Tab-separated table of C-alpha atoms in Angstrom:
chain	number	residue	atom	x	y	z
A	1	UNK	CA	111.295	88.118	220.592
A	2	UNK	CA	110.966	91.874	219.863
A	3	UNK	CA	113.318	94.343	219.499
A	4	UNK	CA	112.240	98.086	218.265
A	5	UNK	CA	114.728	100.753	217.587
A	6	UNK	CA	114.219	104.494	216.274
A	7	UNK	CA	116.557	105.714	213.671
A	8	UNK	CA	117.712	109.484	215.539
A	9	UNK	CA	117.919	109.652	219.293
A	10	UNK	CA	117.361	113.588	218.740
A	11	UNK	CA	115.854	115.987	216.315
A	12	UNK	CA	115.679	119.769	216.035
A	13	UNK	CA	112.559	121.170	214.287
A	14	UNK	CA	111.873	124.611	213.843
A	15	UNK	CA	108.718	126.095	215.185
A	16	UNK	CA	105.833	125.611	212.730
A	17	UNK	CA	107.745	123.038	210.467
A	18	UNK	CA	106.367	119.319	210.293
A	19	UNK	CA	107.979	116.461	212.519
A	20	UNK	CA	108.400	113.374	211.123
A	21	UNK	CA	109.919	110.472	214.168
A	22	UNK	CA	110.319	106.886	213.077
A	23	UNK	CA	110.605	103.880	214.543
A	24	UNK	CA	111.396	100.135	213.169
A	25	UNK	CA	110.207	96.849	214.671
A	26	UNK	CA	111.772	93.153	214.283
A	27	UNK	CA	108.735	91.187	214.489
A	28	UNK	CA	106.247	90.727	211.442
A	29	UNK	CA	103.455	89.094	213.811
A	30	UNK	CA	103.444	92.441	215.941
A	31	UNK	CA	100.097	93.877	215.243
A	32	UNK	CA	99.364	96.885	217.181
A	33	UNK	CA	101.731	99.984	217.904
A	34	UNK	CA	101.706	102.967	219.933
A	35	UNK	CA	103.290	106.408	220.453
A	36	UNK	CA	103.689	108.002	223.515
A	37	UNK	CA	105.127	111.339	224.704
A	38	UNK	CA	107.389	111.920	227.789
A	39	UNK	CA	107.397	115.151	229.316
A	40	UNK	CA	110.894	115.809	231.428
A	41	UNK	CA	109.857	114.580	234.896
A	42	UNK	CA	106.127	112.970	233.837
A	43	UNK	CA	105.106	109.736	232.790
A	44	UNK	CA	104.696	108.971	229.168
A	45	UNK	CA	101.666	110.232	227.743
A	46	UNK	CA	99.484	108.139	225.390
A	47	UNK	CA	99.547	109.968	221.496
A	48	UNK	CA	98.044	107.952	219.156
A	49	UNK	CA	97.829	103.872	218.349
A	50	UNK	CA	97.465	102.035	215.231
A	51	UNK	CA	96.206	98.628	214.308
A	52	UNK	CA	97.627	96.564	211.677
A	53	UNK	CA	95.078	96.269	209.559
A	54	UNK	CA	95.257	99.972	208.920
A	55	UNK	CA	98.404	101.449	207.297
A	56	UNK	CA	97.541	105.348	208.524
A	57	UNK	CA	95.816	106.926	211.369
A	58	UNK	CA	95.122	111.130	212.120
A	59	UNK	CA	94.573	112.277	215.275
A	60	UNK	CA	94.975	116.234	216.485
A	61	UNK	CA	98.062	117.529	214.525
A	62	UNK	CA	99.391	114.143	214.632
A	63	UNK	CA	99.456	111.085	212.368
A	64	UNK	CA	101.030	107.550	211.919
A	65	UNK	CA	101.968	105.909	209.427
A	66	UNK	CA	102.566	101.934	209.438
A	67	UNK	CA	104.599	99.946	206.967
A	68	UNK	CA	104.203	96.450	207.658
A	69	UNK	CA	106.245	95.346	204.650
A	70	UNK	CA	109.434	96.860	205.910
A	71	UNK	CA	108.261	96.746	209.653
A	72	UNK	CA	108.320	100.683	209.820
A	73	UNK	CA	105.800	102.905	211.454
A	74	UNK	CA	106.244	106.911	211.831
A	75	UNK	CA	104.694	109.869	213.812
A	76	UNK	CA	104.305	112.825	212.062
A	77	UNK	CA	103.688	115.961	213.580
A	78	UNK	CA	101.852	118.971	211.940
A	79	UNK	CA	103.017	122.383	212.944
A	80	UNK	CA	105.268	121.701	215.389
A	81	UNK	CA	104.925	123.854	218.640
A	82	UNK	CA	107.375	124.225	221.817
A	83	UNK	CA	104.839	122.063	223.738
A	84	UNK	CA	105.772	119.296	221.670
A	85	UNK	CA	109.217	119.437	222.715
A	86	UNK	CA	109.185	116.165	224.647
A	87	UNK	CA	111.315	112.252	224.041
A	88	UNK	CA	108.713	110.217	221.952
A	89	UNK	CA	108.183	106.023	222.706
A	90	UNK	CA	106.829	103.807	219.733
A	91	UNK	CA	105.682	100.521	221.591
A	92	UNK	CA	104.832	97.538	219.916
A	93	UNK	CA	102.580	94.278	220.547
A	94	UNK	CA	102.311	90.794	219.254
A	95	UNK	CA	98.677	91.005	220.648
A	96	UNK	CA	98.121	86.775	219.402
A	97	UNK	CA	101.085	85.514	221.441
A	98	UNK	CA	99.250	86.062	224.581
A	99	UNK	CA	101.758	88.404	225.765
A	100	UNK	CA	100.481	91.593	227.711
A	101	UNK	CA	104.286	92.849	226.897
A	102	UNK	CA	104.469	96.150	225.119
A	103	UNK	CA	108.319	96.464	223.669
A	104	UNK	CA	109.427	99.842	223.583
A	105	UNK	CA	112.180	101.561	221.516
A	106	UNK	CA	114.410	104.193	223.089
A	107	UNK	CA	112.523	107.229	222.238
A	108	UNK	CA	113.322	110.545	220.227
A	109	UNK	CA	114.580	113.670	221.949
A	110	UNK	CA	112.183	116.508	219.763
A	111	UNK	CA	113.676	119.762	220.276
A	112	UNK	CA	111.587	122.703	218.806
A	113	UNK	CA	113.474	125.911	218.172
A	114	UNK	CA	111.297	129.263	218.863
B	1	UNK	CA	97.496	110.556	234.561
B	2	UNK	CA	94.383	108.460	233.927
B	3	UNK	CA	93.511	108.480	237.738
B	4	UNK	CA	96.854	106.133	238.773
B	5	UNK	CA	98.558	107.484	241.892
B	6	UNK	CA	102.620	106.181	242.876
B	7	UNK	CA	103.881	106.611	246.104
B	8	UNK	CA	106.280	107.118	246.955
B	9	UNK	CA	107.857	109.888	244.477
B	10	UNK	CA	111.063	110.058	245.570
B	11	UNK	CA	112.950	107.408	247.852
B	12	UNK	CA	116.398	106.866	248.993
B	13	UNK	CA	117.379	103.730	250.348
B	14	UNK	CA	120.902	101.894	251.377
B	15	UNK	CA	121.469	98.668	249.833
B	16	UNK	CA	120.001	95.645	251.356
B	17	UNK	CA	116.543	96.764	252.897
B	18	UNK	CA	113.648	96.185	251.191
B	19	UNK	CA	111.222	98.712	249.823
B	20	UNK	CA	107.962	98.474	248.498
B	21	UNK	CA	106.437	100.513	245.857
B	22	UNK	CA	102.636	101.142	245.656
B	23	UNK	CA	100.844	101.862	242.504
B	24	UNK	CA	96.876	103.171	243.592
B	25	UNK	CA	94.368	103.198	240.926
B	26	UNK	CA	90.993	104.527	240.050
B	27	UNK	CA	89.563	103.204	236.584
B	28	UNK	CA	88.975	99.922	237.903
B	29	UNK	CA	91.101	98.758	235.157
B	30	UNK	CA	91.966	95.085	235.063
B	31	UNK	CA	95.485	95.125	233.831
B	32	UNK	CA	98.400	96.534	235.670
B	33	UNK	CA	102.211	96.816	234.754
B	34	UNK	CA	105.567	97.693	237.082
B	35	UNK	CA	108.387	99.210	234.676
B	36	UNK	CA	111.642	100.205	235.259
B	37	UNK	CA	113.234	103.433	233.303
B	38	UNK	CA	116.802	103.836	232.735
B	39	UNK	CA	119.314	105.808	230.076
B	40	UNK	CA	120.237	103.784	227.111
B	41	UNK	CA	117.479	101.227	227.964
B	42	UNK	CA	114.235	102.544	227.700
B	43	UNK	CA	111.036	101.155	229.502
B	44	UNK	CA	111.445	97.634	230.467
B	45	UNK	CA	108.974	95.483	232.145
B	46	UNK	CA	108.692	93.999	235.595
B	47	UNK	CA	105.913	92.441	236.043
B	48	UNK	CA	102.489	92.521	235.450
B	49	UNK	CA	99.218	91.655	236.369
B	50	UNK	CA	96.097	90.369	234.090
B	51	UNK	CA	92.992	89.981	237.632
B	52	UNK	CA	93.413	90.344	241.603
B	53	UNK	CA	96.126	87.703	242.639
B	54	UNK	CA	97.100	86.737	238.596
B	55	UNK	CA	100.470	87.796	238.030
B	56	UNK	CA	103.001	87.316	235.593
B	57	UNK	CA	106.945	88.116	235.208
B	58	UNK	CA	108.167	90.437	232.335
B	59	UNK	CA	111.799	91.051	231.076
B	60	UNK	CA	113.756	92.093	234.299
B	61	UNK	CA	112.062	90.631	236.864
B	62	UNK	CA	114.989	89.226	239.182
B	63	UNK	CA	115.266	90.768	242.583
B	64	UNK	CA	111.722	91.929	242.337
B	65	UNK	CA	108.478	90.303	243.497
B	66	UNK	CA	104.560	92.076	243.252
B	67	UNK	CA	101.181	91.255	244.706
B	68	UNK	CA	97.959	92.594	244.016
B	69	UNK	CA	95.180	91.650	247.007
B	70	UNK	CA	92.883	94.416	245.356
B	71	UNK	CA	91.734	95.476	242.398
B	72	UNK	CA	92.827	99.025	242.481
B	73	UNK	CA	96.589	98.175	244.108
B	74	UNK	CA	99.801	96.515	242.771
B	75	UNK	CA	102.566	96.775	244.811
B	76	UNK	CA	106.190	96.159	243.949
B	77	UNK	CA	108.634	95.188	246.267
B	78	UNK	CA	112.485	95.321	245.960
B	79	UNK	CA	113.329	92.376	248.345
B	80	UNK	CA	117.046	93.609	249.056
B	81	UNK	CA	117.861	96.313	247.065
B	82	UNK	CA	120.889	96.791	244.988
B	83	UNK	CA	122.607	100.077	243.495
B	84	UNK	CA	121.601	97.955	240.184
B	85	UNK	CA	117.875	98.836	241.304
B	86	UNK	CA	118.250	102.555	240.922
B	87	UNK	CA	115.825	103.686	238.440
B	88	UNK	CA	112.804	105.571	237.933
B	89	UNK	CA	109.562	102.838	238.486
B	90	UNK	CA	106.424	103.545	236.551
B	91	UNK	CA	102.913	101.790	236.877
B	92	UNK	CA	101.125	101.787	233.772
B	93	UNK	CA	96.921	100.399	233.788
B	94	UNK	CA	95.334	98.738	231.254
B	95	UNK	CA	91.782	97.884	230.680
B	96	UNK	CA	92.277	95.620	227.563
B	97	UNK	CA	95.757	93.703	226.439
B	98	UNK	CA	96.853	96.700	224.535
B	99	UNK	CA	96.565	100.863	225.056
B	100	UNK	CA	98.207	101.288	228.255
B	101	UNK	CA	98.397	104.081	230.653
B	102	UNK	CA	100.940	105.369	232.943
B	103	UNK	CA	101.785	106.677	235.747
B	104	UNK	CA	104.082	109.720	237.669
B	105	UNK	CA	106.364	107.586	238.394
B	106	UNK	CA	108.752	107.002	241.718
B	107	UNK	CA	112.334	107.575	241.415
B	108	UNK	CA	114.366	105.219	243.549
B	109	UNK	CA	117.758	105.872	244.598
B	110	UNK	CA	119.950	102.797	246.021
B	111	UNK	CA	122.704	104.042	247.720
């Protein structure tokens, strides 16, 4: 099976700096991952996803970065604003088992400071 | 929230009776997902459904049972629920086996 884990529960960031959340995955034939963010009281919010034939992807102020020799994939965020301040999800698929199971890690409390 | 609807939001219920969840959608997506949310766990899965009627069990399915009659509705029911049970429920559509969208959310409470 899967199992996905994220190295800091929480992390403080100062307005304007650069966010950097990371998350590592057991499973080498997992081949597509996602990030989500969880407003307090919403449902998680769909960031940005990556393939794994591609080893980074940019979005809006965001960008991930997968390292599929060490099973490590990270969301970085540019200029970090109080409306980031949210718990962030990586979720991971083995897309050729036939599985329609995303496994999720526990998510990242991101705290920005005004 | 990607035009998915949950209702209820909020429900309290004693343990024993059974309570169904609905989860209403509107992008005629094929895929749809029941997770649970709770502290220290993260999202889990319930169950899930790949077409109308074609459903499949995820990682904590016991005590639970869907159905899907319609495209646009999954419903999960809690046959006899259990203080175990309380959690917040999110719905989450699909329309390939990958990017998946979610829901409000319902928060259950089992007392």
């Amino acid at each position: 099976g899967e199992s996905v884990g994220l190295h800091l529960p929480t992390l403080s960031v100062q307005e304007g700096d650069n966010s950097i959340i990371n998350c590592a995955y057991s499973n080498s034939a997992s081949d597509y991952f996602i990030w989500y963010k969880q407003e307090s009281g919403k449902g998680p919010q769909f960031i940005i996803d990556i393939r794994s034939n591609m080893d980074k992807r940019q979005g809006q102020r965001v960008t991930v970065l997968l390292n599929k020799t060490v099973k490590h994939l990270s969301l970085q965020i540019a200029a970090t604003q109080p409306g980031d301040s949210a718990v962030y999800f990586c979720a991971v698929l083995n897309s050729g088992a036939g599985s329609y199971q995303l496994t999720f890690g526990k998510g990242t409390k991101l705290s920005v400071i005004p | 929230d990607a035009g998915i609807t949950q209702s209820p939001r909020h429900k309290v219920t004693e343990t024993g009776t059974p309570v169904t969840l609905r989860c209403h959608q509107t992008e005629n997506h094929r895929y749809m997902y029941w997770y649970r949310q709770d502290p220290g766990h993260g999202l889990r899965l319930i169950h899930y459904s790949y077409g109308v009627k074609d459903t499949d069990k995820g990682e904590v399915s016991d005590g639970y049972s869907v159905s899907r009659s319609k495209t646009e509705d999954f419903l999960l029911t809690l046959e006899s629920a259990t203080s175990s049970q309380t959690s917040v429920y999110f719905c989450a559509i699909s329309d390939s086996a990958d990017e998946q969208y979610f829901g409000p959310g319902t928060r259950l409470t089992v007392t």
